[in-house]
């Protein structure tokens, strides 16, 4: 549309009836206990009482060994479009009136010390962010992000974007409570979201949008569940509509580690649709047939092909909910077991360990659901990451035996449990029952799980958000800063603010205090009151 006046007139209804965001931190109060509207809460921060305006033509200066990184430049462009999305129409008006505005901050400085763009578990995501005056005599402001890696710089850009609010009175983007000095780093290296793509089809664009929304809460790891209802052809995985899964580009754009899961030997009934010989019999369709070399040749072929798509060091092999009864009810499998003097439990162990060896030979670290640890901990490969889900108390047992662990207690971090309120998600503690610092280091972090029986593209985002954000802060922020008598009260105000921020960025986050998650608002009103 080339006519700026027409563009302005068409946009005015949206602007006039838009509810403005609350101001950041203590801009409405100088009280030290005023909430800081950043999510997740930074490790250390201080703020003041001034307000700066930000130039809508904000420029970027990048220096350091990582100064030529495209990741930083693309990240800046992405966040600039988010920060100034409401400024465009008013910039047109200023241009039309030939009005020139002076701004406090016209440039964002980003210093990245490492040129490496290798994204793996434990990459340095720390950053510092300073917004203020260069000295007491300067009338101009400056904003600087400094990070060891490009990924720390991206986390800093997210925080900077949350400091920025659009003021409808002055029609400019402002940062309140200058000067800001923030030192930040994550508490856990693994901060994940499981998306079950096996029970309903998700278009790639929907998956991309979920990946992008994760970065707003500083989640770092996406766990893709590829099982049950996928049709397999040798060496390739296809979605329900027959199109090959292509996730390399979304991963690259969102800078998120993606861990795939191929669950064996259970939850693999659909494999027999393509290869009936994988079923022990027509009446015993899972677990997969343990007696045939082809079963393991197929697993090897699939993992070889997936290694080209998923560069992340962790690969999930499932191993949960394996009912071995039909193995002994199938004559040729029963005979195979008897010949090797194997019990059902030993056969389950044999299958899991053989799959682990295949994954390790492809350069992966195997992850398995906790049933494998609960059943034969002494036999698991020592590289195994135990994934908790059945309840509390598993990670303490796993790390006591030297295994790494991921926390996903279904009682608090299964998002398909719609009756679990935000505060139970928020108060869940991955290190519960682990006091030894050396053992605490073995807990990689945690993951909220979005199982797919009752979700599809129509409701997935409002089921994930905002409760996933409650877990995200638990995994990022210091425990002492997010615990205590008043922690939930303060967190609720901040989470309601973050929910509105997500809505403003196009994420269909549900009201925070719904009795059942993903329910619609009860009536008209501000998103902060829902």
Coordinates of C-alpha atoms in Angstrom, one line a residue:
X1 CA 0.0 0.0 0.0
X2 CA 1.7 3.2 -1.2
X3 CA -0.7 5.9 0.4
X4 CA 0.6 6.6 3.9
X5 CA -2.5 8.6 5.0
X6 CA -4.7 5.7 4.0
X7 CA -2.5 3.2 5.9
X8 CA -2.7 5.4 9.0
X9 CA -6.5 5.7 8.8
X10 CA -6.9 1.9 8.4
X11 CA -4.6 1.3 11.4
X12 CA -6.2 3.8 13.8
X13 CA -9.1 1.5 15.0
X14 CA -6.6 -1.1 16.1
X15 CA -4.5 1.5 17.9
X16 CA -7.3 3.3 19.6
X17 CA -8.8 0.2 21.1
X18 CA -5.5 -1.5 22.0
X19 CA -4.9 -2.0 25.7
X20 CA -1.4 -0.6 26.5
X21 CA 1.2 -2.7 28.2
X22 CA 2.0 -2.0 31.8
X23 CA 5.3 -0.3 32.3
X24 CA 8.4 -2.2 33.2
X25 CA 9.8 -2.7 36.7
X26 CA 9.5 0.3 39.0
X27 CA 8.5 2.9 36.4
X28 CA 5.1 3.2 38.2
X29 CA 6.6 2.9 41.7
X30 CA 10.0 3.3 43.3
X31 CA 9.3 0.5 45.8
X32 CA 12.1 -2.1 45.8
X33 CA 9.5 -4.9 45.9
X34 CA 7.8 -3.8 42.6
X35 CA 7.7 -6.7 40.1
X36 CA 10.3 -6.7 37.4
X37 CA 8.4 -7.5 34.2
X38 CA 11.1 -9.7 32.6
X39 CA 10.5 -13.4 32.0
X40 CA 12.5 -15.4 32.8
X41 CA 13.9 -13.4 35.7
X42 CA 17.6 -12.5 35.1
X43 CA 20.3 -13.8 37.5
X44 CA 21.4 -10.3 38.6
X45 CA 20.0 -6.9 37.7
X46 CA 19.7 -3.3 38.9
X47 CA 17.6 -0.4 37.5
X48 CA 17.1 3.3 38.1
X49 CA 14.3 5.9 37.5
X50 CA 15.0 7.5 34.1
X51 CA 13.2 6.8 30.9
X52 CA 14.8 6.6 27.4
X53 CA 13.2 6.7 24.0
X54 CA 14.4 4.3 21.3
X55 CA 14.9 5.3 17.7
X56 CA 12.6 3.3 15.4
X57 CA 15.5 3.2 12.9
X58 CA 17.7 1.6 15.6
X59 CA 21.0 0.5 14.1
X60 CA 23.3 -2.4 15.1
X61 CA 27.0 -2.4 15.7
X62 CA 28.6 -5.8 16.3
X63 CA 32.2 -6.3 17.4
X64 CA 34.4 -9.1 18.8
X65 CA 35.5 -12.4 17.2
X66 CA 31.8 -13.1 16.5
X67 CA 31.2 -9.7 14.9
X68 CA 30.5 -11.1 11.5
X69 CA 27.9 -13.6 12.6
X70 CA 24.8 -13.8 10.5
X71 CA 23.0 -15.2 13.5
X72 CA 23.3 -12.0 15.5
X73 CA 22.3 -9.8 12.5
X74 CA 19.3 -12.0 11.7
X75 CA 18.4 -12.0 15.4
X76 CA 18.6 -8.2 15.6
X77 CA 16.4 -7.8 12.6
X78 CA 13.8 -10.2 14.0
X79 CA 13.7 -8.4 17.4
X80 CA 13.7 -5.0 15.8
X81 CA 10.5 -5.9 13.9
X82 CA 8.9 -7.1 17.2
X83 CA 10.0 -4.0 19.2
X84 CA 8.8 -1.4 16.6
X85 CA 5.8 -3.1 15.1
X86 CA 3.5 -0.4 16.5
X87 CA 5.8 2.4 15.4
X88 CA 5.5 2.1 11.7
X89 CA 2.2 3.9 11.3
X90 CA 3.3 6.8 13.5
X91 CA 6.7 7.0 11.7
X92 CA 4.7 7.5 8.5
X93 CA 2.7 10.2 10.2
X94 CA 5.9 12.0 11.4
X95 CA 7.3 11.7 7.9
X96 CA 4.1 13.1 6.4
X97 CA 4.2 16.1 8.8
X98 CA 8.0 16.4 8.2
X99 CA 8.4 16.2 12.0
X100 CA 11.8 15.2 13.3
X101 CA 12.1 13.5 16.7
X102 CA 15.3 13.2 18.8
X103 CA 15.8 9.8 20.5
X104 CA 17.9 8.8 23.5
X105 CA 19.2 5.5 22.0
X106 CA 19.9 5.3 18.3
X107 CA 22.3 2.3 18.2
X108 CA 22.6 -1.1 19.9
X109 CA 26.1 -2.4 20.5
X110 CA 26.6 -6.1 20.6
X111 CA 30.0 -7.6 21.5
X112 CA 30.4 -11.4 20.9
X113 CA 33.7 -12.8 22.0
X114 CA 33.6 -16.2 20.2
X115 CA 33.2 -16.8 16.5
X116 CA 31.9 -20.3 17.1
X117 CA 28.3 -21.0 16.0
X118 CA 28.3 -24.6 17.2
X119 CA 25.0 -25.2 19.1
X120 CA 25.3 -28.1 21.5
X121 CA 24.3 -28.9 25.0
X122 CA 25.9 -26.6 27.5
X123 CA 26.8 -23.8 25.1
X124 CA 27.6 -20.6 26.9
X125 CA 24.3 -18.5 26.9
X126 CA 25.5 -15.9 29.4
X127 CA 25.3 -12.3 28.6
X128 CA 25.3 -8.8 30.1
X129 CA 23.0 -6.0 29.1
X130 CA 23.6 -2.3 30.0
X131 CA 21.2 0.5 29.0
X132 CA 22.1 4.0 30.3
X133 CA 24.3 7.0 29.7
X134 CA 27.9 6.6 28.6
X135 CA 28.9 9.0 31.4
X136 CA 27.3 11.6 33.7
X137 CA 27.9 14.4 31.2
X138 CA 26.4 12.7 28.2
X139 CA 22.9 13.6 27.0
X140 CA 22.8 10.5 24.7
X141 CA 22.0 7.0 25.9
X142 CA 23.6 3.8 24.8
X143 CA 22.7 0.1 25.0
X144 CA 25.2 -2.7 25.0
X145 CA 24.9 -6.5 25.0
X146 CA 28.1 -8.4 25.7
X147 CA 28.2 -12.2 25.4
X148 CA 30.7 -15.1 25.1
X149 CA 28.8 -16.6 22.2
X150 CA 26.2 -15.7 19.6
X151 CA 23.6 -17.6 21.6
X152 CA 24.2 -15.5 24.7
X153 CA 23.8 -12.5 22.4
X154 CA 20.4 -13.8 21.3
X155 CA 19.3 -14.2 24.9
X156 CA 20.4 -10.6 25.5
X157 CA 18.3 -9.5 22.5
X158 CA 15.2 -11.2 24.0
X159 CA 15.7 -9.4 27.3
X160 CA 16.3 -6.0 25.5
X161 CA 13.1 -6.5 23.6
X162 CA 11.2 -7.1 26.8
X163 CA 12.5 -3.9 28.3
X164 CA 11.0 -2.0 25.4
X165 CA 7.4 -0.9 25.6
X166 CA 5.4 1.2 23.1
X167 CA 3.9 4.4 24.7
X168 CA 0.7 5.5 23.0
X169 CA 0.9 9.0 24.4
X170 CA 4.3 9.8 22.9
X171 CA 3.9 7.3 20.1
X172 CA 7.4 6.0 20.8
X173 CA 9.2 3.0 22.1
X174 CA 10.4 3.6 25.7
X175 CA 12.6 1.9 28.2
X176 CA 11.8 2.8 31.8
X177 CA 14.0 2.6 34.9
X178 CA 17.2 3.5 33.2
X179 CA 20.0 2.7 33.9
X180 CA 19.6 -1.1 33.5
X181 CA 22.5 -3.4 34.4
X182 CA 21.8 -7.0 33.8
X183 CA 24.1 -10.1 34.3
X184 CA 22.4 -13.2 33.2
X185 CA 22.9 -16.9 32.6
X186 CA 20.8 -20.1 32.7
X187 CA 20.5 -22.3 35.8
X188 CA 20.2 -25.5 33.7
X189 CA 21.7 -26.3 30.3
X190 CA 18.7 -28.4 29.2
X191 CA 15.4 -26.5 29.1
X192 CA 13.0 -28.3 26.8
X193 CA 9.6 -28.7 25.4
X194 CA 8.3 -32.1 24.0
X195 CA 6.0 -31.8 21.0
X196 CA 4.1 -35.0 20.2
X197 CA 3.8 -34.9 16.4
X198 CA 2.7 -38.5 16.1
X199 CA -1.0 -38.4 17.0
X200 CA -2.0 -35.3 14.9
X201 CA -0.4 -33.7 11.9
X202 CA 1.3 -30.4 12.4
X203 CA 2.2 -28.3 9.3
X204 CA 5.8 -27.2 9.2
X205 CA 4.7 -23.5 9.6
X206 CA 3.0 -24.3 12.9
X207 CA 6.1 -26.1 14.2
X208 CA 8.2 -23.1 13.2
X209 CA 5.9 -20.8 15.1
X210 CA 6.2 -23.0 18.2
X211 CA 10.0 -23.0 17.8
X212 CA 10.0 -19.2 17.7
X213 CA 7.7 -18.9 20.7
X214 CA 10.1 -21.0 22.7
X215 CA 12.9 -18.5 22.3
X216 CA 10.7 -15.8 24.0
X217 CA 10.9 -17.8 27.2
X218 CA 14.5 -18.8 26.6
X219 CA 13.7 -22.4 26.2
X220 CA 16.6 -24.1 24.3
X221 CA 15.6 -27.7 23.5
X222 CA 12.8 -29.1 21.3
X223 CA 12.0 -32.8 21.8
X224 CA 10.2 -34.1 18.7
X225 CA 8.2 -37.3 19.3
X226 CA 8.1 -39.4 16.1
X227 CA 6.3 -42.6 16.9
X228 CA 3.0 -44.5 16.8
X229 CA 1.3 -43.1 13.8
X230 CA 4.1 -42.4 11.4
X231 CA 4.5 -44.6 8.3
X232 CA 8.1 -45.8 7.8
X233 CA 9.9 -46.5 4.5
X234 CA 13.5 -47.7 4.8
X235 CA 15.8 -45.0 6.0
X236 CA 13.2 -42.2 5.9
X237 CA 10.5 -41.0 8.2
X238 CA 7.3 -39.6 6.7
X239 CA 4.5 -37.6 8.3
X240 CA 0.8 -38.6 8.2
X241 CA 0.3 -36.7 4.9
X242 CA 3.3 -38.4 3.3
X243 CA 5.7 -35.5 3.2
X244 CA 9.2 -36.0 4.5
X245 CA 9.9 -34.2 7.8
X246 CA 12.2 -31.3 7.1
X247 CA 13.3 -29.5 10.2
X248 CA 16.8 -28.3 9.5
X249 CA 15.7 -24.8 8.4
X250 CA 13.4 -24.2 11.4
X251 CA 16.2 -25.3 13.7
X252 CA 18.7 -23.0 12.1
X253 CA 16.4 -20.0 12.2
X254 CA 15.3 -20.4 15.8
X255 CA 18.7 -21.5 17.2
X256 CA 17.2 -24.3 19.2
X257 CA 18.5 -27.8 19.7
X258 CA 16.2 -30.4 18.5
X259 CA 16.2 -33.9 20.0
X260 CA 14.2 -36.5 18.0
X261 CA 12.7 -39.6 19.6
X262 CA 12.2 -42.9 17.9
X263 CA 10.5 -45.0 20.6
X264 CA 11.6 -48.7 20.5
X265 CA 10.6 -51.5 21.1
X266 CA 7.1 -50.3 22.1
X267 CA 4.9 -47.6 20.6
X268 CA 5.9 -48.8 17.1
X269 CA 2.8 -50.6 15.9
X270 CA 2.5 -48.4 12.8
X271 CA 5.9 -49.6 11.6
X272 CA 4.3 -52.8 10.6
X273 CA 2.0 -50.9 8.1
X274 CA 5.1 -50.6 5.9
X275 CA 6.8 -53.7 7.0
X276 CA 4.4 -56.4 8.4
X277 CA 7.4 -58.6 9.3
X278 CA 8.2 -56.2 12.1
X279 CA 5.1 -57.4 14.0
X280 CA 5.6 -60.6 15.9
X281 CA 2.2 -61.6 14.6
X282 CA -1.0 -60.1 13.3
X283 CA -2.4 -60.1 16.8
X284 CA 0.9 -59.0 18.4
X285 CA 1.8 -55.7 16.8
X286 CA 4.1 -54.3 19.5
X287 CA 6.7 -54.6 20.9
X288 CA 8.7 -55.0 17.6
X289 CA 9.8 -58.5 16.7
X290 CA 13.0 -59.1 18.7
X291 CA 13.9 -62.3 16.8
X292 CA 14.6 -60.7 13.4
X293 CA 17.8 -59.1 12.2
X294 CA 15.8 -56.9 9.9
X295 CA 14.2 -55.2 13.0
X296 CA 17.6 -53.8 14.0
X297 CA 18.7 -53.2 10.4
X298 CA 15.7 -51.0 10.0
X299 CA 16.4 -49.1 13.2
X300 CA 20.0 -48.7 12.1
X301 CA 18.9 -47.3 8.7
X302 CA 16.4 -44.9 10.2
X303 CA 19.0 -43.6 12.7
X304 CA 21.6 -43.2 10.0
X305 CA 19.2 -41.1 7.9
X306 CA 18.0 -39.1 10.9
X307 CA 21.6 -38.3 11.9
X308 CA 21.8 -36.1 8.8
X309 CA 18.8 -34.1 9.9
X310 CA 19.4 -33.9 13.7
X311 CA 22.9 -32.8 14.6
X312 CA 22.1 -32.4 18.3
X313 CA 24.2 -34.8 20.5
X314 CA 21.2 -36.3 22.3
X315 CA 18.8 -38.8 20.7
X316 CA 15.8 -40.3 22.5
X317 CA 15.2 -44.0 22.1
X318 CA 12.0 -44.2 24.2
X319 CA 11.8 -47.6 25.9
X320 CA 8.6 -46.8 27.9
X321 CA 5.4 -48.7 28.4
X322 CA 6.7 -51.9 26.9
X323 CA 4.3 -54.8 27.5
X324 CA 6.3 -58.0 26.6
X325 CA 3.5 -60.4 27.3
X326 CA 2.7 -60.9 23.6
X327 CA 6.3 -62.0 23.0
X328 CA 5.8 -65.1 25.1
X329 CA 2.3 -65.5 23.5
X330 CA 3.8 -65.7 20.0
X331 CA 5.3 -69.2 19.3
X332 CA 8.4 -68.2 17.2
X333 CA 9.3 -65.4 19.7
X334 CA 8.7 -67.7 22.7
X335 CA 10.9 -70.4 21.1
X336 CA 13.7 -67.7 20.4
X337 CA 13.6 -66.7 24.0
X338 CA 13.7 -70.2 25.3
X339 CA 16.6 -71.1 23.1
X340 CA 18.6 -68.2 24.6
X341 CA 17.3 -68.8 28.1
X342 CA 15.9 -65.3 28.2
X343 CA 13.1 -64.0 30.4
X344 CA 10.8 -61.2 29.2
X345 CA 12.7 -58.7 31.3
X346 CA 16.0 -59.9 29.8
X347 CA 14.6 -59.6 26.3
X348 CA 13.4 -56.1 27.0
X349 CA 17.0 -55.2 28.2
X350 CA 18.5 -56.9 25.2
X351 CA 16.4 -54.8 22.8
X352 CA 17.1 -51.5 24.6
X353 CA 20.8 -52.1 24.8
X354 CA 21.1 -53.1 21.2
X355 CA 19.3 -49.9 20.1
X356 CA 21.5 -47.9 22.4
X357 CA 24.6 -49.3 20.7
X358 CA 23.3 -48.4 17.3
X359 CA 22.7 -44.8 18.5
X360 CA 26.1 -44.5 20.1
X361 CA 27.7 -45.8 16.9
X362 CA 26.1 -42.9 15.1
X363 CA 27.7 -40.4 17.5
X364 CA 24.6 -39.9 19.7
X365 CA 24.2 -39.9 23.5
X366 CA 21.2 -42.1 24.2
X367 CA 18.2 -40.9 26.2
X368 CA 15.7 -43.4 27.5
X369 CA 12.5 -43.0 29.5
X370 CA 12.8 -44.0 33.2
X371 CA 11.4 -47.6 32.8
X372 CA 14.7 -48.7 31.4
X373 CA 16.5 -47.4 34.5
X374 CA 13.9 -48.7 36.9
X375 CA 14.1 -52.2 35.3
X376 CA 17.9 -52.8 34.7
X377 CA 20.0 -49.8 35.9
X378 CA 23.1 -51.9 36.3
X379 CA 23.1 -52.8 32.6
X380 CA 22.4 -49.4 31.0
X381 CA 25.2 -47.9 29.0
X382 CA 26.9 -45.4 31.4
X383 CA 26.3 -42.6 28.8
X384 CA 22.5 -43.0 29.2
X385 CA 20.5 -40.0 30.1
X386 CA 17.5 -41.1 32.2
X387 CA 14.3 -39.2 31.4
X388 CA 12.0 -39.1 34.4
X389 CA 8.2 -39.0 33.8
X390 CA 6.3 -41.4 36.1
X391 CA 6.7 -39.3 39.3
X392 CA 9.1 -37.8 41.8
X393 CA 12.2 -39.4 43.1
X394 CA 13.7 -40.9 40.0
X395 CA 16.4 -38.3 39.3
X396 CA 17.9 -38.6 42.8
X397 CA 18.2 -42.4 42.2
X398 CA 19.6 -42.0 38.7
X399 CA 22.3 -39.4 39.6
X400 CA 23.3 -41.5 42.7
X401 CA 24.3 -44.2 40.2
X402 CA 26.2 -41.8 38.1
X403 CA 23.6 -41.3 35.3
X404 CA 22.5 -37.9 33.9
X405 CA 18.8 -37.1 34.2
X406 CA 16.1 -34.9 32.7
X407 CA 13.1 -34.0 34.9
X408 CA 9.6 -34.3 33.5
X409 CA 7.4 -35.4 36.4
X410 CA 4.0 -36.0 34.8
X411 CA 2.2 -34.7 37.9
X412 CA 3.5 -31.2 37.3
X413 CA 5.1 -30.9 33.8
X414 CA 2.7 -32.8 31.5
X415 CA 0.9 -30.1 29.7
X416 CA -1.9 -32.4 28.5
X417 CA -2.9 -32.6 32.2
X418 CA -5.2 -29.6 31.9
X419 CA -6.1 -29.4 35.6
X420 CA -2.5 -28.7 36.7
X421 CA -2.4 -24.9 37.5
X422 CA 0.4 -22.6 36.6
X423 CA 1.8 -22.4 40.2
X424 CA 2.3 -26.2 40.4
X425 CA 4.3 -26.1 37.2
X426 CA 6.2 -23.1 38.6
X427 CA 7.0 -24.6 42.0
X428 CA 8.3 -28.0 40.6
X429 CA 12.0 -28.4 41.4
X430 CA 14.2 -30.6 39.3
X431 CA 16.8 -30.9 42.1
X432 CA 14.3 -32.0 44.7
X433 CA 16.0 -34.6 46.9
X434 CA 19.5 -34.0 45.6
X435 CA 21.8 -32.1 48.0
X436 CA 25.2 -33.1 46.8
X437 CA 26.5 -30.4 44.4
X438 CA 28.4 -33.0 42.3
X439 CA 25.1 -35.0 41.8
X440 CA 23.2 -31.9 41.1
X441 CA 25.5 -31.3 38.1
X442 CA 24.2 -34.6 36.6
X443 CA 20.6 -33.2 36.3
X444 CA 20.8 -31.6 32.9
X445 CA 17.5 -29.8 33.4
X446 CA 13.9 -30.5 32.6
X447 CA 11.3 -30.6 29.9
X448 CA 7.6 -29.9 29.8
X449 CA 5.7 -32.4 27.7
X450 CA 3.0 -31.6 25.2
X451 CA 1.4 -35.0 24.4
X452 CA -0.8 -35.0 21.4
X453 CA -3.9 -37.0 22.0
X454 CA -6.1 -33.9 22.5
X455 CA -4.2 -31.2 20.6
X456 CA -3.8 -30.3 17.0
X457 CA -3.2 -27.0 15.2
X458 CA -6.4 -25.5 16.6
X459 CA -5.3 -25.5 20.2
X460 CA -1.7 -26.5 20.6
X461 CA -0.3 -23.0 21.4
X462 CA -2.9 -22.2 24.1
X463 CA -2.2 -25.6 25.7
X464 CA 1.5 -25.0 25.8
X465 CA 1.4 -21.4 26.9
X466 CA 1.6 -19.8 29.4
X467 CA 2.2 -22.8 31.6
X468 CA 5.4 -23.8 29.7
X469 CA 6.7 -20.4 30.6
X470 CA 6.3 -21.2 34.3
X471 CA 8.7 -24.2 33.8
X472 CA 11.0 -22.1 31.7
X473 CA 11.7 -19.6 34.5
X474 CA 12.3 -22.5 37.0
X475 CA 14.9 -23.8 34.6
X476 CA 16.5 -20.5 33.8
X477 CA 16.4 -18.3 36.9
X478 CA 18.1 -18.7 40.2
X479 CA 16.1 -20.8 42.7
X480 CA 16.5 -18.3 45.5
X481 CA 15.1 -15.5 43.3
X482 CA 12.0 -17.5 42.4
X483 CA 11.2 -19.2 45.7
X484 CA 9.9 -18.0 49.1
X485 CA 6.6 -16.8 50.6
X486 CA 5.8 -14.0 48.1
X487 CA 7.4 -15.7 45.0
X488 CA 4.1 -16.9 43.6
X489 CA 2.3 -13.6 44.1
X490 CA 5.0 -11.7 42.3
X491 CA 5.4 -14.4 39.7
X492 CA 1.7 -14.3 38.9
X493 CA 1.8 -10.6 38.0
X494 CA 4.9 -11.1 35.9
X495 CA 3.5 -14.2 34.2
X496 CA 0.2 -12.4 33.3
X497 CA 2.4 -9.7 31.8
X498 CA 4.4 -12.2 29.8
X499 CA 1.2 -13.9 28.6
X500 CA 0.1 -10.6 27.2
X501 CA 3.5 -10.1 25.6
X502 CA 3.1 -13.5 23.9
X503 CA -0.4 -12.5 22.7
X504 CA 1.1 -9.3 21.3
X505 CA 3.7 -11.4 19.4
X506 CA 1.0 -13.6 17.8
X507 CA 1.2 -16.5 20.2
X508 CA -2.2 -17.8 21.3
X509 CA -1.4 -18.1 25.0
X510 CA -4.4 -18.9 27.2
X511 CA -5.3 -16.9 30.3
X512 CA -3.0 -17.7 33.2
X513 CA -5.5 -18.5 36.0
X514 CA -7.9 -20.7 34.1
X515 CA -9.1 -23.7 36.2
X516 CA -8.5 -25.8 33.1
X517 CA -5.7 -24.8 30.8
X518 CA -6.4 -23.5 27.3
X519 CA -9.9 -22.4 28.2
X520 CA -11.1 -19.1 26.7
X521 CA -11.4 -15.9 28.7
X522 CA -14.5 -15.7 30.9
X523 CA -15.6 -12.3 29.6
X524 CA -14.3 -9.0 28.2
X525 CA -11.4 -7.2 29.8
X526 CA -7.6 -6.7 29.7
X527 CA -5.5 -9.7 29.2
X528 CA -3.8 -9.0 32.5
X529 CA -7.0 -9.6 34.4
X530 CA -7.8 -12.9 32.9

